[in-house]
Tab-separated table of N, CA, C and O in Angstrom:
chain	number	residue	atom	x	y	z
B	750	UNK	N	0.834	-1.194	0.000
B	750	UNK	CA	0.000	0.000	0.000
B	750	UNK	C	0.871	1.247	0.000
B	750	UNK	O	1.915	1.297	0.645
B	751	UNK	N	0.438	2.241	-0.770
B	751	UNK	CA	1.112	3.529	-0.827
B	751	UNK	C	0.096	4.611	-0.504
B	751	UNK	O	-1.041	4.569	-0.982
B	752	UNK	N	0.491	5.559	0.311
B	752	UNK	CA	-0.400	6.656	0.685
B	752	UNK	C	0.266	7.975	0.387
B	752	UNK	O	1.470	8.148	0.630
B	753	UNK	N	-0.514	8.908	-0.138
B	753	UNK	CA	-0.065	10.276	-0.354
B	753	UNK	C	-0.915	11.196	0.508
B	753	UNK	O	-2.150	11.136	0.432
B	754	UNK	N	-0.288	12.036	1.297
B	754	UNK	CA	-1.017	12.940	2.178
B	754	UNK	C	-0.581	14.363	1.890
B	754	UNK	O	0.586	14.712	2.061
B	755	UNK	N	-1.569	15.173	1.441
B	755	UNK	CA	-1.292	16.576	1.143
B	755	UNK	C	-1.575	17.440	2.364
B	755	UNK	O	-2.421	17.103	3.195
B	756	UNK	N	-0.913	18.574	2.429
B	756	UNK	CA	-1.184	19.564	3.474
B	756	UNK	C	-0.806	20.938	2.950
B	756	UNK	O	-0.092	21.058	1.946
B	757	UNK	N	-1.308	21.973	3.632
B	757	UNK	CA	-0.898	23.337	3.306
B	757	UNK	C	-1.933	24.182	2.602
B	757	UNK	O	-1.695	25.368	2.357
B	758	UNK	N	-3.075	23.611	2.257
B	758	UNK	CA	-4.105	24.410	1.619
B	758	UNK	C	-4.744	25.378	2.598
B	758	UNK	O	-4.472	25.351	3.800
B	759	UNK	N	-5.608	26.246	2.068
B	759	UNK	CA	-6.300	27.183	2.939
B	759	UNK	C	-6.932	28.311	2.160
B	759	UNK	O	-7.027	28.272	0.930
B	760	UNK	N	-7.359	29.316	2.905
B	760	UNK	CA	-8.004	30.503	2.340
B	760	UNK	C	-7.043	31.679	2.444
B	760	UNK	O	-6.561	31.986	3.543
B	761	UNK	N	-6.753	32.298	1.302
B	761	UNK	CA	-5.872	33.453	1.281
B	761	UNK	C	-6.472	34.525	0.390
B	761	UNK	O	-7.413	34.264	-0.368
B	762	UNK	N	-5.911	35.725	0.473
B	762	UNK	CA	-6.337	36.809	-0.403
B	762	UNK	C	-5.465	36.828	-1.658
B	762	UNK	O	-4.337	36.323	-1.667
B	763	UNK	N	-6.005	37.422	-2.708
B	763	UNK	CA	-5.254	37.543	-3.961
B	763	UNK	C	-3.917	38.240	-3.693
B	763	UNK	O	-3.848	39.206	-2.935
B	764	UNK	N	-2.876	37.705	-4.313
B	764	UNK	CA	-1.534	38.252	-4.145
B	764	UNK	C	-0.717	37.570	-3.067
B	764	UNK	O	0.507	37.750	-3.015
B	765	UNK	N	-1.368	36.804	-2.214
B	765	UNK	CA	-0.659	36.115	-1.139
B	765	UNK	C	-0.081	34.789	-1.623
B	765	UNK	O	-0.229	34.426	-2.797
B	766	UNK	N	0.585	34.103	-0.695
B	766	UNK	CA	1.289	32.862	-1.038
B	766	UNK	C	0.821	31.710	-0.169
B	766	UNK	O	0.324	31.915	0.950
B	767	UNK	N	0.990	30.509	-0.680
B	767	UNK	CA	0.776	29.271	0.060
B	767	UNK	C	1.820	28.264	-0.364
B	767	UNK	O	2.308	28.323	-1.508
B	768	UNK	N	2.133	27.330	0.541
B	768	UNK	CA	3.033	26.237	0.195
B	768	UNK	C	2.329	24.920	0.499
B	768	UNK	O	1.935	24.664	1.642
B	769	UNK	N	2.186	24.102	-0.525
B	769	UNK	CA	1.604	22.781	-0.368
B	769	UNK	C	2.705	21.736	-0.211
B	769	UNK	O	3.780	21.872	-0.805
B	770	UNK	N	2.400	20.716	0.572
B	770	UNK	CA	3.316	19.591	0.736
B	770	UNK	C	2.563	18.295	0.481
B	770	UNK	O	1.346	18.222	0.693
B	771	UNK	N	3.289	17.277	0.053
B	771	UNK	CA	2.702	15.962	-0.180
B	771	UNK	C	3.733	14.913	0.213
B	771	UNK	O	4.810	14.850	-0.388
B	772	UNK	N	3.389	14.118	1.206
B	772	UNK	CA	4.304	13.085	1.681
B	772	UNK	C	3.821	11.712	1.234
B	772	UNK	O	2.655	11.358	1.471
B	773	UNK	N	4.721	10.962	0.604
B	773	UNK	CA	4.403	9.594	0.184
B	773	UNK	C	4.953	8.617	1.211
B	773	UNK	O	6.080	8.776	1.683
B	774	UNK	N	4.148	7.618	1.544
B	774	UNK	CA	4.590	6.623	2.524
B	774	UNK	C	4.024	5.264	2.154
B	774	UNK	O	3.105	5.157	1.345
B	775	UNK	N	4.582	4.217	2.777
B	775	UNK	CA	4.096	2.871	2.532
B	775	UNK	C	5.179	1.983	1.960
B	775	UNK	O	6.364	2.185	2.198
B	776	UNK	N	4.768	1.008	1.167
B	776	UNK	CA	5.688	-0.002	0.623
B	776	UNK	C	6.375	0.530	-0.636
B	776	UNK	O	6.170	0.052	-1.744
B	777	UNK	N	7.239	1.518	-0.442
B	777	UNK	CA	7.859	2.237	-1.558
B	777	UNK	C	9.254	1.703	-1.824
B	777	UNK	O	10.089	1.672	-0.926
B	778	UNK	N	9.502	1.320	-3.077
B	778	UNK	CA	10.852	0.997	-3.518
B	778	UNK	C	11.487	2.247	-4.121
B	778	UNK	O	12.620	2.590	-3.819
B	779	UNK	N	10.722	2.925	-4.990
B	779	UNK	CA	11.199	4.187	-5.557
B	779	UNK	C	10.013	5.043	-5.982
B	779	UNK	O	8.950	4.529	-6.316
B	780	UNK	N	10.220	6.360	-5.933
B	780	UNK	CA	9.204	7.300	-6.413
B	780	UNK	C	9.743	7.931	-7.685
B	780	UNK	O	10.821	8.531	-7.672
B	781	UNK	N	9.021	7.817	-8.753
B	781	UNK	CA	9.472	8.297	-10.053
B	781	UNK	C	8.924	9.710	-10.282
B	781	UNK	O	9.262	10.622	-9.553
B	782	UNK	N	8.050	9.913	-11.246
B	782	UNK	CA	7.454	11.230	-11.446
B	782	UNK	C	6.527	11.587	-10.289
B	782	UNK	O	5.845	10.726	-9.734
B	783	UNK	N	6.501	12.878	-9.952
B	783	UNK	CA	5.531	13.398	-8.993
B	783	UNK	C	4.927	14.668	-9.579
B	783	UNK	O	5.584	15.351	-10.390
B	784	UNK	N	3.720	14.990	-9.168
B	784	UNK	CA	3.115	16.182	-9.734
B	784	UNK	C	1.954	16.700	-8.926
B	784	UNK	O	1.431	16.025	-8.034
B	785	UNK	N	1.583	17.913	-9.242
B	785	UNK	CA	0.394	18.551	-8.679
B	785	UNK	C	-0.609	18.794	-9.801
B	785	UNK	O	-0.249	19.269	-10.874
B	786	UNK	N	-1.847	18.474	-9.516
B	786	UNK	CA	-2.954	18.716	-10.425
B	786	UNK	C	-4.020	19.458	-9.642
B	786	UNK	O	-4.043	19.407	-8.420
B	787	UNK	N	-4.915	20.149	-10.343
B	787	UNK	CA	-6.001	20.822	-9.665
B	787	UNK	C	-7.297	20.621	-10.428
B	787	UNK	O	-7.302	20.446	-11.648
B	788	UNK	N	-8.369	20.655	-9.659
B	788	UNK	CA	-9.686	20.437	-10.241
B	788	UNK	C	-10.699	21.316	-9.547
B	788	UNK	O	-10.885	21.221	-8.328
B	789	UNK	N	-11.343	22.185	-10.320
B	789	UNK	CA	-12.429	23.020	-9.808
B	789	UNK	C	-13.743	22.279	-10.021
B	789	UNK	O	-13.836	21.407	-10.888
B	790	UNK	N	-14.770	22.621	-9.242
B	790	UNK	CA	-16.064	21.941	-9.381
B	790	UNK	C	-16.591	21.999	-10.807
B	790	UNK	O	-16.614	23.064	-11.425
B	791	UNK	N	-16.974	20.851	-11.346
B	791	UNK	CA	-17.540	20.792	-12.678
B	791	UNK	C	-16.534	20.868	-13.809
B	791	UNK	O	-16.925	20.915	-14.982
B	792	UNK	N	-15.245	20.861	-13.458
B	792	UNK	CA	-14.227	20.983	-14.499
B	792	UNK	C	-13.277	19.795	-14.455
B	792	UNK	O	-13.236	19.043	-13.481
B	793	UNK	N	-12.503	19.636	-15.527
B	793	UNK	CA	-11.546	18.533	-15.603
B	793	UNK	C	-10.330	18.819	-14.731
B	793	UNK	O	-9.961	19.972	-14.502
B	794	UNK	N	-9.708	17.730	-14.273
B	794	UNK	CA	-8.463	17.860	-13.521
B	794	UNK	C	-7.363	18.265	-14.497
B	794	UNK	O	-7.234	17.689	-15.583
B	795	UNK	N	-6.571	19.265	-14.096
B	795	UNK	CA	-5.539	19.790	-14.994
B	795	UNK	C	-4.175	19.791	-14.317
B	795	UNK	O	-4.069	19.947	-13.103
B	796	UNK	N	-3.148	19.666	-15.126
B	796	UNK	CA	-1.777	19.703	-14.630
B	796	UNK	C	-1.440	21.096	-14.109
B	796	UNK	O	-1.679	22.101	-14.777
B	797	UNK	N	-0.857	21.119	-12.914
B	797	UNK	CA	-0.276	22.355	-12.393
B	797	UNK	C	1.232	22.333	-12.639
B	797	UNK	O	1.798	23.249	-13.217
B	798	UNK	N	1.879	21.251	-12.184
B	798	UNK	CA	3.319	21.107	-12.383
B	798	UNK	C	3.692	19.659	-12.122
B	798	UNK	O	3.038	18.965	-11.341
B	799	UNK	N	4.753	19.231	-12.780
B	799	UNK	CA	5.187	17.849	-12.667
B	799	UNK	C	6.710	17.848	-12.636
B	799	UNK	O	7.350	18.660	-13.315
B	800	UNK	N	7.291	16.908	-11.866
B	800	UNK	CA	8.743	16.849	-11.729
B	800	UNK	C	9.192	15.398	-11.719
B	800	UNK	O	8.596	14.559	-11.044
B	801	UNK	N	10.243	15.101	-12.489
B	801	UNK	CA	10.771	13.739	-12.514
B	801	UNK	C	11.716	13.532	-11.329
B	801	UNK	O	12.099	14.493	-10.648
B	802	UNK	N	12.117	12.294	-11.124
B	802	UNK	CA	13.047	12.006	-10.039
B	802	UNK	C	14.391	12.676	-10.284
B	802	UNK	O	15.130	12.962	-9.341
B	803	UNK	N	14.696	12.958	-11.546
B	803	UNK	CA	15.945	13.635	-11.875
B	803	UNK	C	15.861	15.148	-11.856
B	803	UNK	O	16.866	15.832	-12.049
B	804	UNK	N	14.650	15.672	-11.622
B	804	UNK	CA	14.497	17.114	-11.486
B	804	UNK	C	13.985	17.847	-12.715
B	804	UNK	O	13.908	19.084	-12.694
B	805	UNK	N	13.619	17.140	-13.769
B	805	UNK	CA	13.034	17.806	-14.935
B	805	UNK	C	11.608	18.243	-14.600
B	805	UNK	O	10.828	17.466	-14.064
B	806	UNK	N	11.283	19.493	-14.924
B	806	UNK	CA	10.014	20.098	-14.511
B	806	UNK	C	9.206	20.554	-15.720
B	806	UNK	O	9.759	21.091	-16.689
B	807	UNK	N	7.907	20.347	-15.612
B	807	UNK	CA	6.948	20.884	-16.582
B	807	UNK	C	5.873	21.628	-15.791
B	807	UNK	O	5.350	21.106	-14.799
B	808	UNK	N	5.542	22.829	-16.229
B	808	UNK	CA	4.483	23.614	-15.592
B	808	UNK	C	3.281	23.726	-16.523
B	808	UNK	O	3.424	23.783	-17.743
B	809	UNK	N	2.101	23.815	-15.917
B	809	UNK	CA	0.903	24.129	-16.663
B	809	UNK	C	0.957	25.564	-17.158
B	809	UNK	O	1.707	26.392	-16.645
B	810	UNK	N	0.085	25.864	-18.134
B	810	UNK	CA	0.172	27.156	-18.819
B	810	UNK	C	-0.037	28.354	-17.906
B	810	UNK	O	0.610	29.387	-18.080
B	811	UNK	N	-0.902	28.254	-16.951
B	811	UNK	CA	-1.330	29.447	-16.225
B	811	UNK	C	-0.544	29.707	-14.942
B	811	UNK	O	-0.823	30.686	-14.257
B	812	UNK	N	0.433	28.859	-14.629
B	812	UNK	CA	1.112	29.021	-13.349
B	812	UNK	C	2.604	29.297	-13.471
B	812	UNK	O	3.249	29.670	-12.476
B	813	UNK	N	3.170	29.093	-14.647
B	813	UNK	CA	4.618	29.275	-14.792
B	813	UNK	C	4.997	30.707	-14.446
B	813	UNK	O	4.348	31.660	-14.887
B	814	UNK	N	6.041	30.833	-13.627
B	814	UNK	CA	6.471	32.149	-13.173
B	814	UNK	C	5.913	32.527	-11.810
B	814	UNK	O	6.439	33.423	-11.153
B	815	UNK	N	4.842	31.883	-11.391
B	815	UNK	CA	4.247	32.160	-10.078
B	815	UNK	C	4.397	30.965	-9.131
B	815	UNK	O	4.525	31.154	-7.928
B	816	UNK	N	4.339	29.771	-9.663
B	816	UNK	CA	4.418	28.560	-8.839
B	816	UNK	C	5.766	27.879	-9.051
B	816	UNK	O	6.312	27.904	-10.164
B	817	UNK	N	6.270	27.245	-7.995
B	817	UNK	CA	7.518	26.500	-8.082
B	817	UNK	C	7.322	25.121	-7.462
B	817	UNK	O	6.934	25.012	-6.293
B	818	UNK	N	7.605	24.089	-8.251
B	818	UNK	CA	7.515	22.716	-7.749
B	818	UNK	C	8.910	22.248	-7.349
B	818	UNK	O	9.909	22.608	-7.991
B	819	UNK	N	8.980	21.473	-6.282
B	819	UNK	CA	10.249	20.902	-5.852
B	819	UNK	C	9.954	19.601	-5.103
B	819	UNK	O	8.808	19.318	-4.759
B	820	UNK	N	11.007	18.819	-4.869
B	820	UNK	CA	10.830	17.557	-4.151
B	820	UNK	C	12.070	17.250	-3.334
B	820	UNK	O	13.174	17.678	-3.673
B	821	UNK	N	11.839	16.499	-2.271
B	821	UNK	CA	12.923	15.998	-1.437
B	821	UNK	C	12.901	14.485	-1.601
B	821	UNK	O	12.042	13.811	-1.014
B	822	UNK	N	13.792	13.964	-2.411
B	822	UNK	CA	13.770	12.530	-2.715
B	822	UNK	C	14.052	11.677	-1.478
B	822	UNK	O	13.534	10.568	-1.348
B	823	UNK	N	14.853	12.177	-0.567
B	823	UNK	CA	15.168	11.414	0.646
B	823	UNK	C	13.945	11.233	1.533
B	823	UNK	O	13.828	10.245	2.261
B	824	UNK	N	13.025	12.194	1.453
B	824	UNK	CA	11.821	12.149	2.293
B	824	UNK	C	10.580	11.746	1.499
B	824	UNK	O	9.483	11.713	2.066
B	825	UNK	N	10.749	11.473	0.204
B	825	UNK	CA	9.589	11.157	-0.666
B	825	UNK	C	8.501	12.215	-0.521
B	825	UNK	O	7.308	11.898	-0.407
B	826	UNK	N	8.906	13.466	-0.525
B	826	UNK	CA	7.981	14.567	-0.304
B	826	UNK	C	8.039	15.551	-1.460
B	826	UNK	O	9.125	15.866	-1.971
B	827	UNK	N	6.873	16.013	-1.842
B	827	UNK	CA	6.706	16.955	-2.949
B	827	UNK	C	6.194	18.267	-2.395
B	827	UNK	O	5.400	18.283	-1.439
B	828	UNK	N	6.630	19.365	-2.999
B	828	UNK	CA	6.207	20.694	-2.556
B	828	UNK	C	5.693	21.509	-3.738
B	828	UNK	O	6.072	21.275	-4.889
B	829	UNK	N	4.849	22.479	-3.429
B	829	UNK	CA	4.425	23.462	-4.426
B	829	UNK	C	4.364	24.815	-3.737
B	829	UNK	O	3.501	25.050	-2.886
B	830	UNK	N	5.281	25.692	-4.093
B	830	UNK	CA	5.263	27.070	-3.598
B	830	UNK	C	4.432	27.893	-4.560
B	830	UNK	O	4.757	27.968	-5.748
B	831	UNK	N	3.368	28.482	-4.047
B	831	UNK	CA	2.445	29.246	-4.884
B	831	UNK	C	2.494	30.708	-4.461
B	831	UNK	O	2.112	31.039	-3.331
B	832	UNK	N	2.971	31.556	-5.339
B	832	UNK	CA	3.060	32.992	-5.078
B	832	UNK	C	2.099	33.757	-5.975
B	832	UNK	O	1.629	33.237	-6.993
B	833	UNK	N	1.834	34.988	-5.595
B	833	UNK	CA	0.949	35.857	-6.399
B	833	UNK	C	-0.339	35.130	-6.768
B	833	UNK	O	-0.758	35.124	-7.939
B	834	UNK	N	-0.971	34.553	-5.779
B	834	UNK	CA	-2.175	33.767	-6.048
B	834	UNK	C	-3.304	34.643	-6.573
B	834	UNK	O	-3.447	35.821	-6.197
B	835	UNK	N	-4.087	34.055	-7.470
B	835	UNK	CA	-5.215	34.748	-8.097
B	835	UNK	C	-6.504	33.992	-7.772
B	835	UNK	O	-6.470	32.776	-7.512
B	836	UNK	N	-7.649	34.670	-7.820
B	836	UNK	CA	-8.915	33.966	-7.573
B	836	UNK	C	-9.100	32.765	-8.488
B	836	UNK	O	-9.690	31.759	-8.073
B	837	UNK	N	-8.603	32.832	-9.701
B	837	UNK	CA	-8.761	31.704	-10.630
B	837	UNK	C	-7.886	30.504	-10.265
B	837	UNK	O	-8.013	29.434	-10.885
B	838	UNK	N	-7.010	30.648	-9.272
B	838	UNK	CA	-6.249	29.509	-8.765
B	838	UNK	C	-7.064	28.685	-7.768
B	838	UNK	O	-6.626	27.611	-7.337
B	839	UNK	N	-8.241	29.197	-7.397
B	839	UNK	CA	-9.100	28.472	-6.459
B	839	UNK	C	-9.463	27.119	-7.031
B	839	UNK	O	-9.968	27.000	-8.150
B	840	UNK	N	-9.184	26.068	-6.255
B	840	UNK	CA	-9.383	24.711	-6.749
B	840	UNK	C	-9.007	23.739	-5.643
B	840	UNK	O	-8.418	24.140	-4.635
B	841	UNK	N	-9.320	22.475	-5.878
B	841	UNK	CA	-8.778	21.428	-5.024
B	841	UNK	C	-7.502	20.922	-5.705
B	841	UNK	O	-7.516	20.607	-6.898
B	842	UNK	N	-6.433	20.877	-4.939
B	842	UNK	CA	-5.133	20.490	-5.472
B	842	UNK	C	-4.810	19.059	-5.050
B	842	UNK	O	-4.898	18.716	-3.864
B	843	UNK	N	-4.420	18.268	-6.037
B	843	UNK	CA	-4.137	16.853	-5.813
B	843	UNK	C	-2.675	16.546	-6.100
B	843	UNK	O	-2.114	17.007	-7.105
B	844	UNK	N	-2.092	15.733	-5.241
B	844	UNK	CA	-0.737	15.237	-5.439
B	844	UNK	C	-0.802	13.905	-6.173
B	844	UNK	O	-1.686	13.076	-5.897
B	845	UNK	N	0.122	13.702	-7.084
B	845	UNK	CA	0.227	12.445	-7.833
B	845	UNK	C	1.654	11.950	-7.749
B	845	UNK	O	2.603	12.755	-7.794
B	846	UNK	N	1.811	10.648	-7.635
B	846	UNK	CA	3.149	10.063	-7.647
B	846	UNK	C	3.128	8.743	-8.399
B	846	UNK	O	2.212	7.931	-8.209
B	847	UNK	N	4.131	8.553	-9.233
B	847	UNK	CA	4.339	7.263	-9.891
B	847	UNK	C	5.304	6.491	-8.995
B	847	UNK	O	6.460	6.898	-8.828
B	848	UNK	N	4.829	5.406	-8.401
B	848	UNK	CA	5.587	4.692	-7.388
B	848	UNK	C	5.833	3.249	-7.811
B	848	UNK	O	4.907	2.567	-8.273
B	849	UNK	N	7.073	2.809	-7.630
B	849	UNK	CA	7.389	1.393	-7.735
B	849	UNK	C	7.431	0.848	-6.312
B	849	UNK	O	8.197	1.350	-5.478
B	850	UNK	N	6.598	-0.137	-6.043
B	850	UNK	CA	6.508	-0.676	-4.692
B	850	UNK	C	7.616	-1.686	-4.441
B	850	UNK	O	8.351	-2.082	-5.359
B	851	UNK	N	7.704	-2.112	-3.205
B	851	UNK	CA	8.693	-3.126	-2.843
B	851	UNK	C	8.427	-4.452	-3.540
B	851	UNK	O	9.314	-5.291	-3.640
B	852	UNK	N	7.209	-4.619	-4.039
B	852	UNK	CA	6.878	-5.809	-4.835
B	852	UNK	C	7.210	-5.605	-6.307
B	852	UNK	O	6.869	-6.448	-7.143
B	853	UNK	N	7.830	-4.446	-6.636
B	853	UNK	CA	8.270	-4.117	-7.986
B	853	UNK	C	7.100	-3.912	-8.939
B	853	UNK	O	7.213	-4.152	-10.132
B	854	UNK	N	5.994	-3.434	-8.377
B	854	UNK	CA	4.848	-3.058	-9.186
B	854	UNK	C	4.821	-1.540	-9.281
B	854	UNK	O	4.966	-0.851	-8.272
B	855	UNK	N	4.614	-0.999	-10.473
B	855	UNK	CA	4.609	0.450	-10.672
B	855	UNK	C	3.215	0.926	-11.031
B	855	UNK	O	2.591	0.411	-11.959
B	856	UNK	N	2.737	1.917	-10.270
B	856	UNK	CA	1.398	2.474	-10.490
B	856	UNK	C	1.410	3.961	-10.164
B	856	UNK	O	2.326	4.452	-9.502
B	857	UNK	N	0.355	4.634	-10.603
B	857	UNK	CA	0.138	6.026	-10.233
B	857	UNK	C	-0.767	6.066	-9.001
B	857	UNK	O	-1.773	5.363	-8.948
B	858	UNK	N	-0.404	6.909	-8.053
B	858	UNK	CA	-1.185	7.078	-6.837
B	858	UNK	C	-1.576	8.546	-6.701
B	858	UNK	O	-0.845	9.445	-7.137
B	859	UNK	N	-2.713	8.761	-6.043
B	859	UNK	CA	-3.245	10.109	-5.840
B	859	UNK	C	-3.538	10.339	-4.371
B	859	UNK	O	-3.970	9.435	-3.659
B	860	UNK	N	-3.347	11.594	-3.946
B	860	UNK	CA	-3.770	11.977	-2.618
B	860	UNK	C	-5.245	12.344	-2.604
B	860	UNK	O	-5.920	12.331	-3.640
B	861	UNK	N	-5.736	12.683	-1.413
B	861	UNK	CA	-7.154	13.032	-1.251
B	861	UNK	C	-7.454	14.457	-1.680
B	861	UNK	O	-8.619	14.814	-1.874
B	862	UNK	N	-6.428	15.265	-1.817
B	862	UNK	CA	-6.633	16.641	-2.240
B	862	UNK	C	-6.645	17.613	-1.081
B	862	UNK	O	-7.029	17.267	0.038
B	863	UNK	N	-6.232	18.844	-1.364
B	863	UNK	CA	-6.283	19.914	-0.381
B	863	UNK	C	-6.867	21.150	-1.056
B	863	UNK	O	-6.489	21.488	-2.182
B	864	UNK	N	-7.794	21.808	-0.380
B	864	UNK	CA	-8.507	22.938	-0.981
B	864	UNK	C	-7.694	24.218	-0.861
B	864	UNK	O	-7.183	24.543	0.212
B	865	UNK	N	-7.594	24.924	-1.977
B	865	UNK	CA	-6.995	26.260	-2.003
B	865	UNK	C	-8.068	27.230	-2.486
B	865	UNK	O	-8.656	27.039	-3.556
B	866	UNK	N	-8.341	28.233	-1.676
B	866	UNK	CA	-9.336	29.241	-2.020
B	866	UNK	C	-8.689	30.610	-1.963
B	866	UNK	O	-8.093	30.969	-0.941
B	867	UNK	N	-8.807	31.358	-3.060
B	867	UNK	CA	-8.200	32.686	-3.145
B	867	UNK	C	-9.314	33.708	-3.308
B	867	UNK	O	-10.065	33.661	-4.291
B	868	UNK	N	-9.421	34.616	-2.360
B	868	UNK	CA	-10.465	35.632	-2.426
B	868	UNK	C	-9.913	36.897	-3.090
B	868	UNK	O	-8.733	37.208	-2.988
B	869	UNK	N	-10.817	37.609	-3.748
B	869	UNK	CA	-10.391	38.824	-4.469
B	869	UNK	C	-10.475	40.047	-3.580
B	869	UNK	O	-10.994	40.022	-2.481
């Protein structure tokens, strides 16, 4: 079993910052790609940012320059620093990790999500 637990969401005003964290735990052999996605009510889940185990990063169109993704491979933890937040960033943010388990099975896992609300 692999578990992803997000933290750091909340309610902020436009222009403020938040930092999200996502810790992976369980029967982990290795964590490969990790990423943040977001989904607003009634809309599709979209990529926010993704990072490989080697540090290659891809950002979604609307966040590059404001958000920074990073990871601590020793702690199997993913971060998202969100600056200059806008009301349109309001969404539930989900952590994703591609994990190879100790049984050498590789799958994608998702966290439960953390709500980010930005007021104008």
